[in-house]
Every structure is written in C-alpha cells, then in structure tokens.
Amino acid sequence: MSVHKLILTSDYEIYGNGSGDVNNCLIKPTEELLSICDTRNIRMCFFVDVCEIWAFEALEKQNPNFNHASLIKNQLIKIIQSGHDIQLHLHPQWIGAKYVEQKWNLNYQYWRLAETASLDFGEFGKGVLGLLNKGKTWLENLIMPIDSKYLCKSFRAGAWCIQPEEDIIESLKRLEFKKESSVAKGLKFEGRLTYYDFTSLKDYPNQWPLGLNLRAIDSQSGLLEIPIASAKAGLFDQLKFAYLKRKRKHPVYPNNSEVRFYQKESSSQLEKIKRHLFPGYRMLDFASGSTFEELKFITEYHIKKQSENSNIIAISHPKNFGVKIEFENYLNWCDKNDNITFEYKNEPYFWR
C-alpha cells in the first residue's frame, strides 16, 4: 500500500494590490492556522513575501506608529519557535512601494519576477539573482538567531508567475536552493498582470529535477520542482463544487480584512464562468472558500495518479482563510485515511 504525505503550505502576505488590514487578514488568521496544526502536531510551511515586509519596514522607520513590520517579524519568530517552517516568497510589485493617503501605491511593472531583471540590489547582486539573494539573506538573518540550523532552501513565485523561468531557475541553482514550488500541473491563467501556463506539465511526475526550464528534466540538477497538487475536474464536479460553495455561504475572507478590489485582474464574466464551471484543473487550496468535498476530490485524484509513495502539496493564504470548518473536516478525513500521513513537527523539515 502506498503512503502519501500531505505537506501543508501557506503564502504569507496581504493582498497583491496593497489592500488588507495586517491584523485581520494576516496575523489573526495565521494564529488560527497555527492553532489547528498545533493541536495535531502537524507542521506547516509559510512562504513569506519579504518584499512587502521591506516596504513596511521603510514606513515604520518614518512613522513608528505604523508597526506592521514589527507585528509580522514577531509572528515569524513565533512560527519558528512553534516548530513550523518559513521559506521564500516574492511579490516584486512591492519594491519601492509608497504609502500615500492611507493607500499603498505599488509598482505593477514588477508583478512578475522576471520583470526585475534591470534592477540593482546593491551588495546582493542585480536582477532576479540579486532579489532572490536579498530575500534569502533577510530570512536567514531574521531566523538563524532563533534557530541556528535554519536554512532558506525553497522558493515559490508570487502569483505563481515563475515564467519566463530560465533566469529564475539558473539563479535559484546559483544560490543553492533545493526546492521550487510555483507549479500546479495542468493550470493556466492569463490576466492583465498574472500569467502562468502549466498545461504542458500535466503528465509530469510527482516531482522532478529541473534543467534549464520547467519542462527540462536533468537528473544531475540539485533543484527539484515540487508542484502544488492539482486535479482535473469534469463538468459535474465543477457544478457540484460551485453549488456547495454557494449553499454553505462560507466567507472567503477573514472578518474585517479590508480587501479592496482595485488594480485587479481583468476577467470577463464569461471567462469566470468558464474557469469555475467548465472542465479544468484545480489546485489543492484549503483556503479561498474551498469545500471539504473539493479538497477530498483533488487529494483522491492525486493518489490515484501515483503508483508509489508521493508528496501531496497543499496551498493556502491566511488572507483567504475565512472559515476553518472545511479545513478541519479535511484534516480529520486525512487522519482516518490509511494512505495519507502528515509532515509532523518531530520529523525532519521537508522544505530545508
């Protein structure tokens, strides 16, 4: 009998347009996620967007009453002390962001990581390499005084925008990263800002050593692609999941998260209907209003596709963790399933 390990991850950030109350859409829902996992001794890895923290730090130097950076850094230390993990996440639109009239003005030309190629990060280097190096160094400087064995060895691109990927993969290898986890096999999205296309990877293995690009498998590579679990849902499944979400009326966003829908992806109503109802791939996201039935479907799909032991990578965002009952039901189901185990806190760190 094959055994599949469920690896829980959460992208730690406020909203990509700069909106969101840090306490209510980041600190408090993260505390709730930690509480759920701690009760079960399960480890979660938080992929932390350091770019927005740098913007918060800069503003806090000007105005000490704006203490978002301090709140976040204190929570990151608590995450490590509690036996969970932290790895690198980047939303480059926060580089050089300005806070004007109670609103963040972000640099959307840097939305995708590859667009930072012309930037200079001083002692850390230029372009993508410099930004990755600066982010890795910042996390290690924050965490190593708390955990001397900590290493930043894994990465996830903001908004899954790892493409074009060649420079990013080369930079990750030069900085001795071991794992990359931006891909969700079979998914594709093309908006005004976000673009990714993983359709050519839908039949790839559970993980693979990266060559020069996402499609190239290089057995000598030290960098593994660890994709987020995904599944192809048919028309009936899509309708079922949409119906259950509508029936249960679970909130997607935490209370008082202050999300504001400006500078967002442009999708026509027809595109939204096609994406959510027509047959297509869905990633294993235990936030965003996902129902237990959808999480179970994707997990079972993953297990059926594997002929041997595998890792099941699940994703979430504290900012979209509006209800916990579906996640708790999912964990209870996994706990009773002989084919599924967890990354427990007394085990070696998966992402390091």
mmCIF file of N, CA and C in Angstrom, residues 141-199:
data_model
loop_
_atom_site.group_PDB
_atom_site.id
_atom_site.type_symbol
_atom_site.label_atom_id
_atom_site.label_comp_id
_atom_site.label_asym_id
_atom_site.label_seq_id
_atom_site.Cartn_x
_atom_site.Cartn_y
_atom_site.Cartn_z
ATOM 1 N N ASN A 141 18.886 35.965 8.240
ATOM 2 C CA ASN A 141 19.318 36.878 9.301
ATOM 3 C C ASN A 141 18.259 37.013 10.395
ATOM 4 N N LEU A 142 16.985 36.937 10.012
ATOM 5 C CA LEU A 142 15.904 37.042 10.993
ATOM 6 C C LEU A 142 15.796 35.769 11.833
ATOM 7 N N ILE A 143 15.927 34.615 11.189
ATOM 8 C CA ILE A 143 15.556 33.354 11.844
ATOM 9 C C ILE A 143 16.741 32.627 12.479
ATOM 10 N N MET A 144 17.930 32.729 11.926
ATOM 11 C CA MET A 144 19.059 31.954 12.452
ATOM 12 C C MET A 144 19.394 32.276 13.913
ATOM 13 N N PRO A 145 19.200 33.523 14.405
ATOM 14 C CA PRO A 145 19.403 33.740 15.843
ATOM 15 C C PRO A 145 18.418 32.951 16.709
ATOM 16 N N ILE A 146 17.272 32.571 16.137
ATOM 17 C CA ILE A 146 16.263 31.789 16.859
ATOM 18 C C ILE A 146 16.481 30.300 16.647
ATOM 19 N N ASP A 147 16.858 29.939 15.431
ATOM 20 C CA ASP A 147 17.091 28.546 15.051
ATOM 21 C C ASP A 147 18.387 28.491 14.245
ATOM 22 N N SER A 148 19.460 28.108 14.907
ATOM 23 C CA SER A 148 20.788 28.149 14.275
ATOM 24 C C SER A 148 20.904 27.195 13.096
ATOM 25 N N LYS A 149 20.008 26.207 12.996
ATOM 26 C CA LYS A 149 20.052 25.234 11.903
ATOM 27 C C LYS A 149 19.182 25.646 10.721
ATOM 28 N N TYR A 150 18.556 26.812 10.835
ATOM 29 C CA TYR A 150 17.652 27.246 9.765
ATOM 30 C C TYR A 150 18.413 27.518 8.474
ATOM 31 N N LEU A 151 17.799 27.131 7.355
ATOM 32 C CA LEU A 151 18.307 27.463 6.033
ATOM 33 C C LEU A 151 17.135 27.787 5.118
ATOM 34 N N CYS A 152 17.282 28.829 4.330
ATOM 35 C CA CYS A 152 16.287 29.158 3.305
ATOM 36 C C CYS A 152 16.684 28.415 2.040
ATOM 37 N N LYS A 153 15.940 27.348 1.727
ATOM 38 C CA LYS A 153 16.307 26.465 0.627
ATOM 39 C C LYS A 153 15.174 26.256 -0.375
ATOM 40 N N SER A 154 14.001 26.862 -0.125
ATOM 41 C CA SER A 154 12.855 26.637 -1.016
ATOM 42 C C SER A 154 12.216 27.956 -1.405
ATOM 43 N N PHE A 155 11.544 27.958 -2.551
ATOM 44 C CA PHE A 155 11.016 29.199 -3.127
ATOM 45 C C PHE A 155 9.676 28.946 -3.815
ATOM 46 N N ARG A 156 8.804 29.957 -3.728
ATOM 47 C CA ARG A 156 7.561 29.977 -4.514
ATOM 48 C C ARG A 156 7.367 31.390 -5.067
ATOM 49 N N ALA A 157 7.140 31.502 -6.361
ATOM 50 C CA ALA A 157 6.967 32.805 -7.003
ATOM 51 C C ALA A 157 5.606 33.402 -6.674
ATOM 52 N N GLY A 158 5.558 34.720 -6.507
ATOM 53 C CA GLY A 158 4.311 35.403 -6.259
ATOM 54 C C GLY A 158 3.342 35.245 -7.414
ATOM 55 N N ALA A 159 2.078 34.937 -7.084
ATOM 56 C CA ALA A 159 1.015 34.741 -8.076
ATOM 57 C C ALA A 159 1.355 33.618 -9.058
ATOM 58 N N TRP A 160 2.255 32.709 -8.638
ATOM 59 C CA TRP A 160 2.681 31.559 -9.450
ATOM 60 C C TRP A 160 3.371 32.001 -10.743
ATOM 61 N N CYS A 161 3.802 33.267 -10.810
ATOM 62 C CA CYS A 161 4.372 33.832 -12.039
ATOM 63 C C CYS A 161 5.863 33.524 -12.133
ATOM 64 N N ILE A 162 6.202 32.279 -12.321
ATOM 65 C CA ILE A 162 7.606 31.904 -12.467
ATOM 66 C C ILE A 162 8.071 32.004 -13.914
ATOM 67 N N GLN A 163 7.150 32.125 -14.846
ATOM 68 C CA GLN A 163 7.512 32.190 -16.271
ATOM 69 C C GLN A 163 7.646 33.637 -16.744
ATOM 70 N N PRO A 164 8.606 33.942 -17.632
ATOM 71 C CA PRO A 164 9.649 33.058 -18.172
ATOM 72 C C PRO A 164 10.631 32.662 -17.078
ATOM 73 N N GLU A 165 10.994 31.389 -17.055
ATOM 74 C CA GLU A 165 11.627 30.796 -15.885
ATOM 75 C C GLU A 165 13.125 30.572 -15.973
ATOM 76 N N GLU A 166 13.720 30.680 -17.162
ATOM 77 C CA GLU A 166 15.110 30.265 -17.319
ATOM 78 C C GLU A 166 16.065 31.003 -16.370
ATOM 79 N N ASP A 167 15.952 32.330 -16.305
ATOM 80 C CA ASP A 167 16.829 33.118 -15.438
ATOM 81 C C ASP A 167 16.556 32.817 -13.968
ATOM 82 N N ILE A 168 15.285 32.596 -13.635
ATOM 83 C CA ILE A 168 14.917 32.304 -12.249
ATOM 84 C C ILE A 168 15.505 30.962 -11.809
ATOM 85 N N ILE A 169 15.366 29.945 -12.655
ATOM 86 C CA ILE A 169 15.904 28.632 -12.324
ATOM 87 C C ILE A 169 17.415 28.683 -12.168
ATOM 88 N N GLU A 170 18.088 29.361 -13.093
ATOM 89 C CA GLU A 170 19.545 29.480 -13.006
ATOM 90 C C GLU A 170 19.955 30.184 -11.718
ATOM 91 N N SER A 171 19.232 31.246 -11.347
ATOM 92 C CA SER A 171 19.554 31.995 -10.125
ATOM 93 C C SER A 171 19.320 31.144 -8.881
ATOM 94 N N LEU A 172 18.217 30.397 -8.855
ATOM 95 C CA LEU A 172 17.947 29.515 -7.714
ATOM 96 C C LEU A 172 19.071 28.495 -7.544
ATOM 97 N N LYS A 173 19.549 27.964 -8.638
ATOM 98 C CA LYS A 173 20.646 26.989 -8.565
ATOM 99 C C LYS A 173 21.925 27.641 -8.055
ATOM 100 N N ARG A 174 22.228 28.842 -8.539
ATOM 101 C CA ARG A 174 23.454 29.526 -8.112
ATOM 102 C C ARG A 174 23.419 29.821 -6.615
ATOM 103 N N LEU A 175 22.220 30.074 -6.082
ATOM 104 C CA LEU A 175 22.076 30.380 -4.659
ATOM 105 C C LEU A 175 21.835 29.122 -3.823
ATOM 106 N N GLU A 176 21.937 27.971 -4.453
ATOM 107 C CA GLU A 176 21.846 26.666 -3.793
ATOM 108 C C GLU A 176 20.486 26.408 -3.146
ATOM 109 N N PHE A 177 19.431 26.904 -3.793
ATOM 110 C CA PHE A 177 18.094 26.483 -3.395
ATOM 111 C C PHE A 177 17.927 25.020 -3.786
ATOM 112 N N LYS A 178 17.111 24.299 -3.025
ATOM 113 C CA LYS A 178 16.904 22.871 -3.264
ATOM 114 C C LYS A 178 15.526 22.546 -3.838
ATOM 115 N N LYS A 179 14.545 23.420 -3.553
ATOM 116 C CA LYS A 179 13.183 23.109 -3.978
ATOM 117 C C LYS A 179 12.474 24.359 -4.486
ATOM 118 N N GLU A 180 11.726 24.183 -5.563
ATOM 119 C CA GLU A 180 10.920 25.241 -6.167
ATOM 120 C C GLU A 180 9.481 24.720 -6.203
ATOM 121 N N SER A 181 8.501 25.568 -5.819
ATOM 122 C CA SER A 181 7.121 25.085 -5.717
ATOM 123 C C SER A 181 6.125 26.131 -6.193
ATOM 124 N N SER A 182 6.276 26.566 -7.454
ATOM 125 C CA SER A 182 5.338 27.517 -8.040
ATOM 126 C C SER A 182 4.340 26.856 -8.983
ATOM 127 N N VAL A 183 4.640 25.645 -9.433
ATOM 128 C CA VAL A 183 3.856 24.977 -10.472
ATOM 129 C C VAL A 183 2.644 24.266 -9.876
ATOM 130 N N ALA A 184 1.517 24.342 -10.570
ATOM 131 C CA ALA A 184 0.344 23.491 -10.321
ATOM 132 C C ALA A 184 0.011 22.862 -11.666
ATOM 133 N N LYS A 185 0.335 21.607 -11.805
ATOM 134 C CA LYS A 185 0.275 20.944 -13.112
ATOM 135 C C LYS A 185 -1.126 21.040 -13.735
ATOM 136 N N GLY A 186 -1.135 21.411 -15.025
ATOM 137 C CA GLY A 186 -2.380 21.485 -15.776
ATOM 138 C C GLY A 186 -3.060 22.832 -15.753
ATOM 139 N N LEU A 187 -2.697 23.720 -14.805
ATOM 140 C CA LEU A 187 -3.377 25.009 -14.689
ATOM 141 C C LEU A 187 -2.805 26.034 -15.654
ATOM 142 N N LYS A 188 -3.664 26.969 -16.033
ATOM 143 C CA LYS A 188 -3.275 28.074 -16.898
ATOM 144 C C LYS A 188 -4.103 29.288 -16.536
ATOM 145 N N PHE A 189 -3.459 30.453 -16.513
ATOM 146 C CA PHE A 189 -4.175 31.705 -16.269
ATOM 147 C C PHE A 189 -3.468 32.829 -17.010
ATOM 148 N N GLU A 190 -4.247 33.663 -17.679
ATOM 149 C CA GLU A 190 -3.693 34.818 -18.379
ATOM 150 C C GLU A 190 -4.563 36.022 -18.103
ATOM 151 N N GLY A 191 -4.111 36.880 -17.184
ATOM 152 C CA GLY A 191 -4.827 38.098 -16.839
ATOM 153 C C GLY A 191 -4.031 39.315 -17.252
ATOM 154 N N ARG A 192 -4.458 40.452 -16.789
ATOM 155 C CA ARG A 192 -3.757 41.689 -17.134
ATOM 156 C C ARG A 192 -2.385 41.745 -16.487
ATOM 157 N N LEU A 193 -2.261 41.121 -15.289
ATOM 158 C CA LEU A 193 -0.984 41.117 -14.564
ATOM 159 C C LEU A 193 -0.395 39.715 -14.464
ATOM 160 N N THR A 194 -1.218 38.779 -14.080
ATOM 161 C CA THR A 194 -0.748 37.413 -13.831
ATOM 162 C C THR A 194 -0.754 36.580 -15.098
ATOM 163 N N TYR A 195 0.330 35.830 -15.267
ATOM 164 C CA TYR A 195 0.377 34.860 -16.365
ATOM 165 C C TYR A 195 1.143 33.626 -15.910
ATOM 166 N N TYR A 196 0.532 32.478 -16.105
ATOM 167 C CA TYR A 196 1.252 31.209 -15.973
ATOM 168 C C TYR A 196 0.550 30.181 -16.850
ATOM 169 N N ASP A 197 1.324 29.241 -17.348
ATOM 170 C CA ASP A 197 0.790 28.181 -18.199
ATOM 171 C C ASP A 197 1.541 26.893 -17.895
ATOM 172 N N PHE A 198 0.867 26.013 -17.135
ATOM 173 C CA PHE A 198 1.468 24.741 -16.735
ATOM 174 C C PHE A 198 0.784 23.557 -17.423
ATOM 175 N N THR A 199 0.096 23.828 -18.536
ATOM 176 C CA THR A 199 -0.646 22.767 -19.216
ATOM 177 C C THR A 199 0.271 21.694 -19.789
#
